[in-house]
Structures are given as structure tokens and as C-alpha cells.
Amino acid sequence: MIVDCAIYREGRRHECAADFSHALDEARAEGHSFLWLGMHEPTQDEFDRVSSQFGLHPLAVEDALKAHQRPKLEVYDDSVFVVLKPITYDVRADTVTSSELMVFVGDSFVVTVRHGAASPLAAVRQRLEHHPEILRHGPGAVLYAVSDAVVDHYIEVAGELQVDLEELEAEVFAPIRRSTQNTRNTAAEIYAFKREVLEFRRATVPLTDPMSRLQSPGMPFVHDHARPFFRDVGDHLARANESVEGLDRLLSDILAAHLAQMGVRQNDDMRKISAWAALAAVPTLIAGIYGMNFADMPELKWHLGYPAILLVMAVIEVSLYRLFKRRGWL
């Protein structure tokens, strides 16, 4: 569906007529105006009408309709097609979700198509309309503002994930002994966190090349004066990528440490089980020897044999217990 449509003359908003082709011709004729059309999950029929009037490339139209694209930049004869993946972070569920935002930039027009709930377009359009001096630079200024909003939000989400990672790290390295169930839950949390970071990386890492290309000279429909601004967006994207890489490395280290802790705890448990088994084996061995009922066992007719054997058992058990305790096996 069409969310918003407006013509911007000298940076000032004017409502768009229902006939897009007439509005686009009007914007091109004026020379200092451009049309900005915003759409949300358009149908095939809706977008066919738009693509025919704006002359959008069929391959880009197919990508915009089907979505599920990686961040990329494609240059066609009549337009530049950019795919962005805005990220949202749910604080209550501690989950990262991505949506898709496609931007077509051409001669005196901008067409934005978004899929999913996460989108900075409404805030970007409102902010730009309060700064007409930016909108005077044309469609390239809209592309910069949208890219800048998406990338800046990456840094905010990375900060939220860093807080969650610190909490998870404190839980893993807590000195209190946890049960087996809690240990399994911690491992599941780490794996779930790695999936969230992976979802984040799918949005940020592939965007590096498009931002580099937008900084290069000769990019169609992007004024050379906009190159420093895209360079600033590229710097912010590099910060976001560094944060994501750091999160991924720390998660791998935390997972390795958690697995090592589980191994150490299992070894501790095995030592304790072995120590108690050794303590139980001594009286069992002695009782087994004297329970064989041989007639020629001299100790059987000794009146002090029974208390002597009990004393020997007690001495051996106490000695073994102290030995195991001193070595930390009990």
C-alpha cells in the first residue's frame, strides 16, 4: 500500500496528486523538485503501476516485491537501487528482528518500499521536513538520511546487546554452583544469543560495500557534495561492525568457558564419586574376606577378632577420608 506521497520544492513539502506520472513530470520540469513515494509491502498490482510510471528496472522490482534480500546496491540506467535491513531490539524478549527497506533513487524521484514493522522512514521524513535545507539537495539527501538513520540505530542495538552480554557473562562466571537444569538453560541462552548476533551481522556486514560505493565519485543520482556524508555513514557502520564482531568473539569465548566449566564440574563429581566408592570398598573387601566361611581361618576363633576388624575398618576409613578431604576430592 502507498503510505505517503509528496513533492518537495526547494525543500518544502507539497501534496502529491494521484497521477504519479504527471507529478513526476512536473518535478522534472521544475528542476529543483523531486517526488518521494513511500510504500509498505505493496501488492503486485500496486507496484506494477508505480514501476511502469517511474521506469524501474524489472530485476529491482522483483527484489522489492519478494524481499528477503541481502543489503546491496545496484546501479541501473534510470535509477539506483539500495537494500537496507533495519534492526529492532525487543527489550522484554531480548530478541533482534530485522526488516527490509528498499530505496529507488532516480531522476527527480525517490521510491521507498519497506517490508516488516521496523522502519525509520516516518521519523526520517518528519525530521527532513523540518530541515528543508537538506531536502534541497534532492533524492541523494533522502538516501543519505535513510541510511544514516538505519546505521545509527545499529549502534544503539549493539549497545543493548552489550548490556545483555555482560549480564550473561556474569551469570556464566557466577561462583554459586548451579544445577544441571540451570547449566542447560545457560548453554541454550548462549546459543540463542549467538543467533541474535548472527541476525545482526546479516544486516550490517553486507552493507559495507554499498556504503563504500556511495562514497566513490561518479555515482549516478548522488551529488558529489553528498560523498562526505556517506563517508560519515560508512564510519558509523564500521563502528557497528566492530561491535558485532566483538560481541561474536566474546560469545564464543563465553561458550568455550562455559563448556570448560561443565567439564571441570563433571571431573569434580567423578572424583567425589570415586572417593566415596573407595571408602565403601574397604569394609566391603574385609567383610567379603571373612564371609567366605573357610574352616581354617585362625581369626575366626579369636575372641577379640570382631572388635579388632571393626577397629581396622574404622582406622582405614578415617585415614582415607582425611586423605581425600586434604586433596579436595570430598
Coordinates of C-alpha atoms in Angstrom, one line a residue:
M1 CA 0.0 0.0 0.0
I2 CA 1.0 3.6 -0.6
V3 CA 1.9 5.2 2.8
D4 CA 2.9 8.7 1.7
C5 CA 3.5 10.7 -1.4
A6 CA 4.8 14.3 -1.7
I7 CA 6.6 16.6 -4.0
Y8 CA 9.4 18.7 -2.4
R9 CA 10.1 22.0 -4.0
E10 CA 13.1 23.8 -2.6
G11 CA 12.9 21.5 0.4
R12 CA 9.2 22.3 1.1
R13 CA 6.5 19.6 1.1
H14 CA 3.6 19.8 -1.3
E15 CA 1.0 17.1 -1.5
C16 CA 1.2 14.7 -4.5
A17 CA -1.6 14.2 -7.0
A18 CA -2.9 10.7 -7.6
D19 CA -1.3 10.7 -11.1
F20 CA 2.3 9.8 -10.3
S21 CA 3.5 10.3 -13.8
H22 CA 2.1 13.8 -14.0
A23 CA 3.6 14.7 -10.6
L24 CA 7.0 13.2 -11.7
D25 CA 6.9 15.2 -15.0
E26 CA 6.1 18.3 -13.0
A27 CA 9.0 17.7 -10.6
R28 CA 11.4 17.1 -13.5
A29 CA 10.2 20.2 -15.4
E30 CA 10.8 22.4 -12.4
G31 CA 14.4 21.1 -12.0
H32 CA 14.7 21.8 -8.3
S33 CA 12.0 19.5 -7.1
F34 CA 11.6 15.7 -6.6
L35 CA 8.9 13.2 -5.8
W36 CA 9.1 11.0 -2.7
L37 CA 6.7 8.0 -2.7
G38 CA 6.6 5.6 0.3
M39 CA 5.1 2.1 0.1
H40 CA 4.6 -0.6 2.7
E41 CA 4.5 -4.3 1.5
P42 CA 2.9 -3.4 -1.9
T43 CA 1.0 -5.9 -3.9
Q44 CA 2.0 -6.9 -7.4
D45 CA -0.7 -4.7 -9.0
E46 CA 0.2 -1.7 -6.9
F47 CA 3.9 -1.9 -7.6
D48 CA 3.4 -2.6 -11.3
R49 CA 1.6 0.7 -11.6
V50 CA 4.4 2.5 -9.8
S51 CA 7.2 0.7 -11.6
S52 CA 5.8 1.5 -15.0
Q53 CA 5.3 5.2 -14.3
F54 CA 8.8 5.6 -12.7
G55 CA 10.6 3.3 -15.2
L56 CA 12.1 1.0 -12.5
H57 CA 14.2 -1.9 -13.7
P58 CA 12.4 -5.3 -13.6
L59 CA 15.1 -7.0 -11.6
A60 CA 14.9 -4.4 -8.9
V61 CA 11.1 -4.5 -9.0
E62 CA 11.3 -8.3 -8.4
D63 CA 13.6 -7.9 -5.5
A64 CA 11.4 -5.2 -4.0
L65 CA 8.3 -7.4 -4.2
K66 CA 9.8 -10.6 -3.0
A67 CA 12.0 -9.1 -0.3
H68 CA 14.4 -11.4 1.7
Q69 CA 17.4 -9.7 0.1
R70 CA 20.8 -9.0 1.5
P71 CA 21.9 -5.4 1.8
K72 CA 23.2 -4.3 -1.6
L73 CA 23.4 -1.5 -4.1
E74 CA 22.5 -2.0 -7.8
V75 CA 23.0 0.7 -10.5
Y76 CA 20.7 0.7 -13.4
D77 CA 20.3 3.1 -16.3
D78 CA 17.4 5.1 -14.8
S79 CA 17.9 4.5 -11.1
V80 CA 20.0 3.4 -8.2
F81 CA 18.5 0.6 -6.1
V82 CA 19.6 0.2 -2.4
V83 CA 18.6 -2.5 0.0
L84 CA 18.9 -1.8 3.7
K85 CA 17.9 -4.0 6.7
P86 CA 16.7 -2.0 9.7
I87 CA 17.1 -3.8 13.0
T88 CA 14.8 -3.7 16.1
Y89 CA 15.6 -4.9 19.5
D90 CA 12.8 -6.2 21.9
V91 CA 14.0 -5.4 25.4
R92 CA 11.4 -7.6 27.0
A93 CA 12.1 -10.7 24.9
D94 CA 15.8 -9.9 24.3
T95 CA 15.4 -10.6 20.6
V96 CA 16.7 -9.0 17.5
T97 CA 14.5 -8.8 14.4
S98 CA 15.2 -7.4 11.0
S99 CA 13.0 -5.9 8.3
E100 CA 13.8 -4.7 4.8
L101 CA 13.9 -1.3 3.3
M102 CA 14.4 -0.7 -0.4
V103 CA 15.2 2.7 -1.8
F104 CA 14.9 3.6 -5.5
V105 CA 16.7 6.9 -6.4
G106 CA 16.4 8.3 -9.8
D107 CA 16.0 11.5 -11.8
S108 CA 13.8 13.7 -9.5
F109 CA 12.3 10.8 -7.6
V110 CA 12.7 8.6 -4.5
V111 CA 10.6 5.4 -4.0
T112 CA 10.9 3.7 -0.7
V113 CA 9.5 0.2 -0.1
R114 CA 9.5 -1.4 3.3
H115 CA 8.7 -4.9 4.5
G116 CA 8.2 -5.6 8.1
A117 CA 7.4 -3.4 11.1
A118 CA 10.8 -1.9 11.7
S119 CA 11.3 1.2 9.7
P120 CA 12.8 4.6 10.4
L121 CA 11.1 6.2 7.4
A122 CA 8.3 8.1 9.2
A123 CA 10.8 9.7 11.6
V124 CA 13.3 10.4 8.8
R125 CA 10.7 12.1 6.7
Q126 CA 9.4 14.2 9.6
R127 CA 13.0 15.2 10.5
L128 CA 13.9 16.1 7.0
E129 CA 10.7 18.2 6.5
H130 CA 11.9 20.3 9.5
H131 CA 15.2 20.9 7.7
P132 CA 14.4 21.9 4.1
E133 CA 18.0 23.0 3.5
I134 CA 18.8 19.2 3.4
L135 CA 15.9 18.3 1.2
R136 CA 17.1 21.0 -1.3
H137 CA 19.9 18.6 -2.3
G138 CA 17.5 16.2 -3.9
P139 CA 16.9 12.5 -3.8
G140 CA 20.5 11.8 -2.7
A141 CA 19.8 13.6 0.5
V142 CA 16.9 11.3 1.2
L143 CA 19.1 8.3 0.6
Y144 CA 21.7 9.6 3.0
A145 CA 19.2 10.4 5.7
V146 CA 17.6 7.0 5.5
S147 CA 21.0 5.2 5.5
D148 CA 22.2 7.3 8.4
A149 CA 19.1 6.6 10.5
V150 CA 19.4 2.8 9.8
V151 CA 23.1 2.7 10.7
D152 CA 22.8 4.9 13.8
H153 CA 20.1 2.5 15.1
Y154 CA 22.6 -0.3 14.6
I155 CA 24.9 1.3 17.1
E156 CA 22.0 1.6 19.6
V157 CA 21.1 -2.0 19.2
A158 CA 24.7 -3.0 19.6
G159 CA 24.8 -1.1 22.9
E160 CA 21.7 -3.0 24.1
L161 CA 23.2 -6.3 23.2
Q162 CA 26.4 -5.4 25.0
V163 CA 24.4 -4.9 28.2
D164 CA 22.8 -8.3 27.7
L165 CA 26.2 -9.9 27.1
E166 CA 27.6 -8.5 30.3
E167 CA 24.6 -10.0 32.2
L168 CA 25.1 -13.4 30.5
E169 CA 28.8 -13.2 31.3
A170 CA 28.2 -12.5 35.0
E171 CA 25.7 -15.5 35.0
V172 CA 28.2 -17.9 33.5
F173 CA 31.1 -16.9 35.8
A174 CA 29.0 -16.7 39.0
P175 CA 30.7 -18.6 41.8
I176 CA 27.4 -20.2 43.0
R177 CA 27.1 -23.8 41.9
R178 CA 24.1 -24.2 39.6
S179 CA 22.0 -27.3 39.0
T180 CA 22.2 -29.3 35.8
Q181 CA 19.0 -27.8 34.6
N182 CA 20.3 -24.3 35.1
T183 CA 23.5 -25.3 33.2
R184 CA 21.5 -26.4 30.3
N185 CA 19.5 -23.2 30.3
T186 CA 22.7 -21.2 30.3
A187 CA 24.0 -23.1 27.3
A188 CA 20.7 -22.5 25.5
E189 CA 20.8 -18.8 26.3
I190 CA 24.3 -18.5 24.8
Y191 CA 23.3 -20.3 21.6
A192 CA 20.2 -18.1 21.3
F193 CA 22.3 -15.0 21.8
K194 CA 24.7 -16.1 19.1
R195 CA 21.7 -16.4 16.7
E196 CA 20.7 -12.9 17.6
V197 CA 24.2 -11.6 16.8
L198 CA 24.2 -13.6 13.6
E199 CA 20.9 -11.9 12.6
F200 CA 22.6 -8.6 13.4
R201 CA 25.6 -9.4 11.3
R202 CA 23.5 -10.3 8.3
A203 CA 22.2 -6.7 8.3
T204 CA 25.5 -4.8 9.0
V205 CA 28.3 -6.7 7.3
P206 CA 27.0 -6.8 3.7
L207 CA 26.1 -3.1 3.9
T208 CA 29.9 -2.2 3.9
D209 CA 30.3 -2.5 0.2
P210 CA 27.2 -0.3 -0.8
M211 CA 28.3 2.4 1.6
S212 CA 31.8 2.4 0.1
R213 CA 30.4 2.7 -3.4
L214 CA 28.2 5.6 -2.4
Q215 CA 31.3 7.4 -1.2
S216 CA 33.0 7.0 -4.6
P217 CA 32.8 9.7 -7.3
G218 CA 30.6 9.3 -10.3
M219 CA 27.7 7.6 -8.5
P220 CA 24.5 8.3 -10.5
F221 CA 21.8 10.5 -9.0
V222 CA 24.0 11.2 -5.9
H223 CA 25.6 14.6 -5.9
D224 CA 29.4 14.8 -5.3
H225 CA 28.8 17.1 -2.3
A226 CA 27.0 14.1 -0.6
R227 CA 30.1 11.9 -0.6
P228 CA 31.4 13.2 2.8
F229 CA 28.1 12.5 4.4
F230 CA 28.1 8.9 3.1
R231 CA 31.6 8.6 4.4
D232 CA 30.3 9.5 7.8
V233 CA 27.7 6.9 7.5
G234 CA 30.4 4.4 6.5
D235 CA 32.4 5.3 9.6
H236 CA 29.3 4.7 11.8
L237 CA 28.8 1.4 10.0
A238 CA 32.4 0.4 10.7
R239 CA 31.8 1.0 14.4
A240 CA 28.6 -1.1 14.3
N241 CA 30.5 -3.9 12.5
E242 CA 33.3 -3.8 15.1
S243 CA 30.8 -4.0 17.9
V244 CA 29.1 -7.0 16.2
E245 CA 32.5 -8.7 15.7
G246 CA 33.4 -8.1 19.3
L247 CA 30.1 -9.5 20.5
D248 CA 30.5 -12.6 18.4
R249 CA 34.1 -13.2 19.7
L250 CA 33.1 -12.7 23.3
L251 CA 30.1 -15.1 22.9
S252 CA 32.5 -17.7 21.5
D253 CA 34.8 -17.2 24.5
I254 CA 32.0 -17.4 27.0
L255 CA 30.6 -20.5 25.4
A256 CA 34.1 -22.1 25.5
A257 CA 34.5 -21.1 29.1
H258 CA 31.0 -22.5 30.0
L259 CA 31.8 -25.8 28.3
A260 CA 35.2 -25.9 30.2
Q261 CA 33.3 -25.2 33.5
M262 CA 31.0 -28.1 32.8
G263 CA 33.9 -30.4 32.1
V264 CA 35.6 -29.3 35.4
R265 CA 32.4 -29.8 37.3
Q266 CA 32.0 -33.3 35.8
N267 CA 35.6 -34.1 36.8
D268 CA 34.8 -32.9 40.4
D269 CA 31.8 -35.1 40.5
M270 CA 33.7 -38.1 39.3
R271 CA 36.4 -37.6 41.9
K272 CA 33.8 -37.4 44.6
I273 CA 32.0 -40.5 43.4
S274 CA 35.4 -42.3 43.2
A275 CA 36.3 -41.2 46.7
W276 CA 33.1 -42.4 48.2
A277 CA 33.3 -45.6 46.2
A278 CA 36.8 -46.2 47.7
L279 CA 35.5 -45.6 51.2
A280 CA 32.8 -48.1 50.6
A281 CA 35.1 -50.7 49.1
V282 CA 37.4 -51.1 52.2
P283 CA 34.8 -52.5 54.6
T284 CA 33.2 -54.4 51.7
L285 CA 36.5 -56.1 50.9
I286 CA 37.3 -57.0 54.5
A287 CA 33.7 -58.3 55.2
G288 CA 33.9 -60.3 52.0
I289 CA 37.1 -62.0 53.0
Y290 CA 35.8 -63.0 56.4
G291 CA 32.5 -64.1 54.9
M292 CA 34.0 -66.9 52.8
N293 CA 33.3 -69.5 55.6
F294 CA 36.7 -71.3 55.4
A295 CA 37.2 -73.6 58.4
D296 CA 41.0 -72.9 58.7
M297 CA 40.8 -69.1 59.2
P298 CA 42.6 -68.6 62.6
E299 CA 40.9 -65.2 63.3
L300 CA 37.5 -66.8 63.5
K301 CA 38.3 -68.4 66.9
W302 CA 39.9 -65.3 68.3
H303 CA 37.7 -63.6 70.9
L304 CA 39.0 -60.2 70.0
G305 CA 38.8 -60.7 66.3
Y306 CA 35.5 -59.0 65.7
P307 CA 36.3 -55.7 67.5
A308 CA 39.8 -55.8 66.0
I309 CA 38.4 -56.0 62.5
L310 CA 36.0 -53.2 63.2
L311 CA 38.8 -51.0 64.5
V312 CA 40.9 -51.7 61.5
M313 CA 38.0 -50.7 59.2
A314 CA 37.4 -47.5 61.2
V315 CA 41.1 -46.6 61.1
I316 CA 41.4 -47.2 57.3
E317 CA 38.1 -45.3 56.6
V318 CA 39.2 -42.3 58.7
S319 CA 42.6 -42.2 57.0
L320 CA 41.1 -42.4 53.6
Y321 CA 38.6 -39.7 54.4
R322 CA 41.2 -37.3 55.7
L323 CA 43.4 -38.1 52.6
F324 CA 40.6 -37.4 50.2
K325 CA 39.5 -34.3 52.1
R326 CA 43.0 -32.9 52.1
R327 CA 43.3 -33.4 48.3
G328 CA 39.9 -31.8 47.7
W329 CA 38.1 -34.9 46.5
L330 CA 35.4 -34.6 49.2

